[in-house]
Tab-separated table of C-alpha atoms in Angstrom:
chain	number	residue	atom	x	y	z
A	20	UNK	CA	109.565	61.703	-5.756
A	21	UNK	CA	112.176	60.005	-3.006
A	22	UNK	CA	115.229	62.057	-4.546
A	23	UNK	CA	114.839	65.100	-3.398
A	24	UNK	CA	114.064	63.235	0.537
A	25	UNK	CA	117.108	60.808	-0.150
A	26	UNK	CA	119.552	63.953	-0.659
A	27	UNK	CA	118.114	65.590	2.330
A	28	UNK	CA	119.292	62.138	4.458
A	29	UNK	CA	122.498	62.273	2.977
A	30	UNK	CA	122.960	65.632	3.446
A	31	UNK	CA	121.952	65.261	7.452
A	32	UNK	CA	123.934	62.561	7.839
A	33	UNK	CA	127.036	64.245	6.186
A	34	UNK	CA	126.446	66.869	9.069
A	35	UNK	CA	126.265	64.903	11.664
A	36	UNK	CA	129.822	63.291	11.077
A	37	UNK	CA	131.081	67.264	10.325
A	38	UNK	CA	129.888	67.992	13.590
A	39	UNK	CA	131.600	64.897	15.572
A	40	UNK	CA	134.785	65.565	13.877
A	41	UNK	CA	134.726	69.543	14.984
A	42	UNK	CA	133.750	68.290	18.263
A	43	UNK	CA	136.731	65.308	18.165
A	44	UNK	CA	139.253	68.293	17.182
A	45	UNK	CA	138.474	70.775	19.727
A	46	UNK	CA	138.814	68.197	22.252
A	47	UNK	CA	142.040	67.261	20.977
A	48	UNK	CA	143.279	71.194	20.663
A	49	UNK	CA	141.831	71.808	24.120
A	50	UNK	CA	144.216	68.273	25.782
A	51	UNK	CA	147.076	69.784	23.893
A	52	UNK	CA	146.637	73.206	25.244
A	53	UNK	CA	146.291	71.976	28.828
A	54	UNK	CA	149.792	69.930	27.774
A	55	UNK	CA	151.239	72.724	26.585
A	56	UNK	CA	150.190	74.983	29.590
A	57	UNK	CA	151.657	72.361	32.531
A	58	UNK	CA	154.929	72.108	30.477
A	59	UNK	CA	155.243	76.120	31.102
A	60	UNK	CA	154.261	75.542	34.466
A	61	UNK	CA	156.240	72.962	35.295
A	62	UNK	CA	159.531	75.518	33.513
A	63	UNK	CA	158.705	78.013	35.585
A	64	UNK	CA	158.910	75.848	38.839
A	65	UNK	CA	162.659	75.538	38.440
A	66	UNK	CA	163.296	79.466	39.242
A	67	UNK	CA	160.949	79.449	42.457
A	68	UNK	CA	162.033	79.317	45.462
A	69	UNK	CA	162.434	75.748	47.235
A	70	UNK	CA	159.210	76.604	49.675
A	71	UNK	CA	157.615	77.495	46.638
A	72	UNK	CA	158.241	74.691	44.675
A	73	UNK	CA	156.863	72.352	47.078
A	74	UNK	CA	152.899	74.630	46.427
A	75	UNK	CA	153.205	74.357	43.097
A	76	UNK	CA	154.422	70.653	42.332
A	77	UNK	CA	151.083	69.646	44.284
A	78	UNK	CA	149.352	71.772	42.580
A	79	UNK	CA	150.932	70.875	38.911
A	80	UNK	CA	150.892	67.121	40.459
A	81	UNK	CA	146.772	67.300	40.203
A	82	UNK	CA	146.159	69.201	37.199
A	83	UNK	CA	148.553	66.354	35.269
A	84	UNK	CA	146.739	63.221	36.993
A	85	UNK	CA	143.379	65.454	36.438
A	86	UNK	CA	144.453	65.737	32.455
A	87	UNK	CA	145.145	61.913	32.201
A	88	UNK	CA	141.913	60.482	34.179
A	89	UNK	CA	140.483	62.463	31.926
A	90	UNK	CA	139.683	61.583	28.099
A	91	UNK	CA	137.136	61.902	25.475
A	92	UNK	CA	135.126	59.145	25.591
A	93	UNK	CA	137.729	56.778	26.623
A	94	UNK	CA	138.692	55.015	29.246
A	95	UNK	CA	142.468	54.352	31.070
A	96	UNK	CA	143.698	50.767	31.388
A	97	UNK	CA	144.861	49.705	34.791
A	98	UNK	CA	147.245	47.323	35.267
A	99	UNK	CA	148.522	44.918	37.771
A	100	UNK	CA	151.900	46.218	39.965
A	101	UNK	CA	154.582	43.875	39.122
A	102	UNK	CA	154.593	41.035	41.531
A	103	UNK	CA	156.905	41.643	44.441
A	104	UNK	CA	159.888	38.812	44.671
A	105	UNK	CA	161.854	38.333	47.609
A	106	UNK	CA	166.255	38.401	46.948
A	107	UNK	CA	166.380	34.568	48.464
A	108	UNK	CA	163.770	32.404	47.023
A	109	UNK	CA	162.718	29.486	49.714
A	110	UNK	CA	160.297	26.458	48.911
A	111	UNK	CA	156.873	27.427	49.866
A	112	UNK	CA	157.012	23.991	51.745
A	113	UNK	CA	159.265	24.294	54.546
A	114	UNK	CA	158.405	25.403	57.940
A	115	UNK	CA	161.757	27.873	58.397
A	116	UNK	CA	164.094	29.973	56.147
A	117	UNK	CA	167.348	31.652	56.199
A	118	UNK	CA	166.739	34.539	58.714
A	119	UNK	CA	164.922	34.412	62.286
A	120	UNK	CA	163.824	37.316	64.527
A	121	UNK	CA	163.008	35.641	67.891
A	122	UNK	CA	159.798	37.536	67.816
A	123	UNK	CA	158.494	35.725	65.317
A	124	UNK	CA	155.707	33.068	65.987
A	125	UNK	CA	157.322	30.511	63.948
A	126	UNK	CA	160.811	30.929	65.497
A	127	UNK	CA	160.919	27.403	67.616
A	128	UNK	CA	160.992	25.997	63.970
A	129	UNK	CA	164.585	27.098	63.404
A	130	UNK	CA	165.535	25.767	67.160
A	131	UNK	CA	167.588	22.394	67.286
A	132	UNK	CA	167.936	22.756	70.806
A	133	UNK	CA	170.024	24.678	73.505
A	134	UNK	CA	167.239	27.656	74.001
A	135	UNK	CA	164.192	28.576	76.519
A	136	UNK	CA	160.794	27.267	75.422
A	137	UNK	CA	159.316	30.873	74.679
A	138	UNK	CA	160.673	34.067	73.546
A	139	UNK	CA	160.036	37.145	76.076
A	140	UNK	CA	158.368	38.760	73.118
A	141	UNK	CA	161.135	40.007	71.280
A	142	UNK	CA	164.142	37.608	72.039
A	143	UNK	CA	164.637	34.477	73.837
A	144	UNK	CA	167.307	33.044	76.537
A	145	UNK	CA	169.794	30.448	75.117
A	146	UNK	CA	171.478	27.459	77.411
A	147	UNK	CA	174.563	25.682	77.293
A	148	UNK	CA	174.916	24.306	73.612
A	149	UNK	CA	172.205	26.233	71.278
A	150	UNK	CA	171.745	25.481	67.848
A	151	UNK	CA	169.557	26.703	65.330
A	152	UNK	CA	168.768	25.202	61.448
A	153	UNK	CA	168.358	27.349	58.598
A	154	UNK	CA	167.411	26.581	55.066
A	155	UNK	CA	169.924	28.017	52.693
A	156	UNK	CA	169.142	28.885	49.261
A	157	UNK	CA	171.505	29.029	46.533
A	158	UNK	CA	173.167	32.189	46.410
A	159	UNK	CA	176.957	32.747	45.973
A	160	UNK	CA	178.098	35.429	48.411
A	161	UNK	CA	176.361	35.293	52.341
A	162	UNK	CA	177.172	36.455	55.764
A	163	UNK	CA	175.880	35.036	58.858
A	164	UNK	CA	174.655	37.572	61.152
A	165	UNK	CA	173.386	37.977	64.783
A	166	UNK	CA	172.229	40.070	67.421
A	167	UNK	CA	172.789	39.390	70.863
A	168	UNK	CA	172.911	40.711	74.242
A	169	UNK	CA	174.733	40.104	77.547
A	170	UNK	CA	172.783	41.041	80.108
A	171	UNK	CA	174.375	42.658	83.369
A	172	UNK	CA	172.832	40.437	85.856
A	173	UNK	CA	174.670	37.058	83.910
A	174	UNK	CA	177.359	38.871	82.739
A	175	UNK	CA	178.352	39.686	86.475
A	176	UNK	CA	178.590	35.682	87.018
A	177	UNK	CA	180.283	34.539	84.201
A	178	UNK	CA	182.471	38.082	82.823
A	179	UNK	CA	184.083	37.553	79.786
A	180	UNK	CA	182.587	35.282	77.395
A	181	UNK	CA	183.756	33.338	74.607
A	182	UNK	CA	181.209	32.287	72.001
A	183	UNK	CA	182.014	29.621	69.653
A	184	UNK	CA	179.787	29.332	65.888
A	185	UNK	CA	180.071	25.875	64.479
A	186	UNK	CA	178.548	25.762	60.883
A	187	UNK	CA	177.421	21.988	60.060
A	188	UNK	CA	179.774	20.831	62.651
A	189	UNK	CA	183.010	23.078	61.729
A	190	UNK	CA	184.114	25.350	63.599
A	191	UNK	CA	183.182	28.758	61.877
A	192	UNK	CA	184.787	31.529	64.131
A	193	UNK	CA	185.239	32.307	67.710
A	194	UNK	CA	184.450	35.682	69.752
A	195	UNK	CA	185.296	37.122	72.817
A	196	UNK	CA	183.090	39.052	74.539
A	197	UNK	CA	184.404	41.205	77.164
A	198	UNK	CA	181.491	43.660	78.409
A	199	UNK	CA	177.786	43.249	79.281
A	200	UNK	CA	175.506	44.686	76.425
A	201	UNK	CA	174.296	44.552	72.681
A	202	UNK	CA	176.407	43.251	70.227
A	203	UNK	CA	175.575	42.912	66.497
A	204	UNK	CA	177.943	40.000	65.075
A	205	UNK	CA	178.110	39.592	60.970
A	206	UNK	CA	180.953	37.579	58.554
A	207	UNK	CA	181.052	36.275	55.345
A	208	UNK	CA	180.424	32.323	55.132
A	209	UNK	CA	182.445	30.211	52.906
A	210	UNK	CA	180.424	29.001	49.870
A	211	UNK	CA	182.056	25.446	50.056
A	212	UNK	CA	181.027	25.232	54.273
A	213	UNK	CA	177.504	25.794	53.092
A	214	UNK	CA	174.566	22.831	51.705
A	215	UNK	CA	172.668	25.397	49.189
A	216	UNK	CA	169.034	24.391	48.478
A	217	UNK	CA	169.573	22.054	52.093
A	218	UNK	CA	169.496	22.572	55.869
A	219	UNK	CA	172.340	24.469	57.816
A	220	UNK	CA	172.515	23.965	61.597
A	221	UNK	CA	174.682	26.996	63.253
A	222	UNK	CA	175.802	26.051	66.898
A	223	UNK	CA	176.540	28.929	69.230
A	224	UNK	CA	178.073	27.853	71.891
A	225	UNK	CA	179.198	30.267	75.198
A	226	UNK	CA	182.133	28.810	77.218
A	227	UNK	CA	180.635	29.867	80.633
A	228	UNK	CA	176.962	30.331	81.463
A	229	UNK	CA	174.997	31.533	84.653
A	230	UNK	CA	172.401	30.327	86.728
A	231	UNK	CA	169.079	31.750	86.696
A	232	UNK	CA	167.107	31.760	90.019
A	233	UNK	CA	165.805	28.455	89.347
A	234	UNK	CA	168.699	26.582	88.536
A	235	UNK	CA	168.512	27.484	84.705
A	236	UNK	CA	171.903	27.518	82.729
A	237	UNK	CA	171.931	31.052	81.053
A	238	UNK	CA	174.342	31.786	78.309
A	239	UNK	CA	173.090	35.001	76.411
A	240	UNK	CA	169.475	36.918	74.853
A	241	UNK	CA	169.330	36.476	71.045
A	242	UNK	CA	167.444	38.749	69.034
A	243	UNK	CA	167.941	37.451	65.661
A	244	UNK	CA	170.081	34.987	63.421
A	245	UNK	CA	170.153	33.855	59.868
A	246	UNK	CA	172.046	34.336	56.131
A	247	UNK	CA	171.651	37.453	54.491
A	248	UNK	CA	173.049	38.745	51.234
């Protein structure tokens, strides 16, 4: 007769899925155990001592990322990092921005004129009237800022030095310089002087220059220019 070989199936079969559930709950006891277990270890962190601490969060650090690559049966998800946004959006079409180390490749793109050809790797020599164009995005609080340096060897022709910054053709502020050196100039830019979304030109413009060995006007080194937030 089939009965008695048709109970016997069921019978197996109603094992079988008694045995993967034992098997799913111990796994399940044995994740929350290991929970349980780094909780009290991470508790008892907090009264070592500092040098201590440091052993143990390494060593707490690993068992946790050990308990989570871990699973029964399953696999973790990965996901993307969020995508990384500059604060000043620019037009992936233009050739410049707001900001310009003199090191960078690109930099004769922000040059109107008024500057040496080439940048001496990390800065470049500027002549009589130099100007530089930046594209200005709209954003409702900016400073223009600049690094510059008098050298000693110009500085002894010319000594003090007044710089005048014309944004778009108004004048913007003037500085006197009174001693060879680094100087790091910043100030806030009025919102109305500015073209948002447009091109900016920023003249910088020394009232005495020197003369190189060949006959080259020499104002002063720049570093780096541009709008920041």
């Amino acid at each position: 007769m089939l009965w008695p070989k048709a109970i016997d199936q069921i019978s197996s079969a109603a094992a079988t899925r008694r045995a993967s559930r034992a098997i799913l709950v111990k796994c399940i006891h044995s994740k929350l155990s290991n929970l349980q277990s780094s909780r009290q270890v991470l508790r008892s962190i907090a009264t070592r001592p500092p040098l201590l601490q440091s052993f143990f969060v390494l060593r707490v650090v690993s068992i946790v990322l050990a308990f989570l690559a871990a699973g029964c049966g399953s696999r973790l998800a990965w996901y993307p990092p969020p995508e990384q946004r500059p604060s000043l959006s620019l037009p992936s079409s233009l050739p410049f921005g707001y900001f310009v180390a003199m090191s960078d490749p690109n930099a004769s793109a922000y040059i109107v004129g008024g500057f040496r050809d080439q940048s001496e790797g990390a800065w470049r020599w500027t002549h009589e009237h130099p100007v530089l164009q930046f594209y200005v995005p709209r954003v409702p609080r900016l400073r223009f800022l600049m690094d510059l340096t008098f050298p000693d060897q110009t500085f002894a022709q010319t000594g003090p030095v007044e710089l005048t910054i014309r944004l778009n053709g108004r004048e913007f502020d003037r500085v006197r310089y009174v001693k060879p050196g680094s100087q790091e100039y910043t100030k806030e830019t009025p919102w109305e002087w500015l073209h948002p979304d447009a091109v900016n030109t920023v003249a910088l413009e020394p009232d005495k220059t020197a003369v190189g060995p060949d006959g080259e006007r020499l104002g002063f080194v720049l570093t780096r220019a541009g709008f920041v937030e």
